[in-house]
XYZ file of C-alpha atoms in Angstrom:
94
model
C 74.272 82.660 41.042
C 75.043 81.614 37.446
C 78.776 82.135 38.071
C 78.602 79.667 40.974
C 77.291 76.738 38.923
C 79.526 73.748 38.260
C 78.585 72.066 34.995
C 79.225 68.513 33.895
C 78.135 67.093 30.527
C 77.999 63.574 29.220
C 77.604 62.768 25.526
C 74.702 60.406 24.843
C 73.663 58.614 21.652
C 71.288 61.504 21.029
C 72.263 64.780 22.659
C 73.807 65.343 26.060
C 73.084 64.853 29.726
C 73.906 67.957 31.767
C 74.303 68.208 35.515
C 74.355 71.634 37.170
C 75.616 71.740 40.755
C 74.812 74.848 42.772
C 75.867 75.689 46.334
C 72.679 75.622 48.401
C 73.447 79.065 49.861
C 73.588 80.575 46.346
C 70.328 78.876 45.390
C 68.647 80.045 48.608
C 69.726 83.651 48.031
C 67.591 83.707 44.875
C 64.833 81.125 45.460
C 64.717 80.691 49.236
C 64.007 77.163 50.448
C 61.585 76.438 47.586
C 63.307 73.667 45.610
C 60.935 72.718 42.797
C 60.664 71.875 39.102
C 59.587 75.382 38.092
C 62.748 76.916 39.578
C 64.875 74.162 38.034
C 63.380 74.882 34.613
C 64.114 78.586 34.986
C 67.698 77.969 36.126
C 68.473 75.608 33.239
C 67.089 78.007 30.637
C 68.823 81.019 32.198
C 72.098 79.079 32.405
C 71.922 78.005 28.761
C 71.221 81.588 27.735
C 74.125 82.812 29.894
C 76.413 80.319 28.114
C 74.989 81.141 24.634
C 74.110 77.461 24.345
C 71.472 76.510 21.755
C 70.648 73.200 23.405
C 66.975 72.406 23.886
C 66.539 71.215 27.492
C 64.017 68.562 28.499
C 63.491 65.982 31.248
C 64.659 68.511 33.868
C 64.916 67.204 37.435
C 66.081 68.872 40.646
C 67.621 67.254 43.730
C 68.270 68.690 47.177
C 71.442 67.114 48.587
C 70.905 68.390 52.109
C 73.915 66.664 53.691
C 76.388 68.190 51.224
C 74.580 71.562 51.007
C 74.200 71.501 47.235
C 71.314 71.607 44.808
C 71.721 69.527 41.658
C 69.758 69.913 38.468
C 69.901 67.302 35.740
C 68.548 67.631 32.231
C 68.931 66.279 28.745
C 69.909 68.553 25.880
C 68.956 68.136 22.254
C 70.928 69.844 19.490
C 69.777 67.840 16.477
C 67.243 69.577 14.279
C 66.498 72.432 16.645
C 66.613 76.032 15.569
C 68.318 78.839 17.422
C 66.822 78.893 20.901
C 64.851 82.030 21.745
C 65.292 82.987 25.372
C 63.096 86.095 25.413
C 60.300 84.171 27.124
C 62.513 83.629 30.192
C 63.255 86.736 32.212
C 66.703 86.509 33.735
C 67.563 88.817 36.589
C 70.503 86.705 37.748
């Protein structure tokens, strides 16, 4: 599923805004029809690990765009003052 994510970033005064767009079929293959904040959190952290990105994600929100058959996750990323992100606490099987 991580290979199917389209990423868009916007530079903010402090950090970045990131939008991850996932085909709903890809999302459903892993998470079924359960679109919730817990899954969004896991996807963002797994995606950042996959990209070797040290951003610290917060304010994570998920949206189900049923008409266009996509799932969108938005988050803010902080890079200032954070240490190397440890991803061991998130188990990625994707």
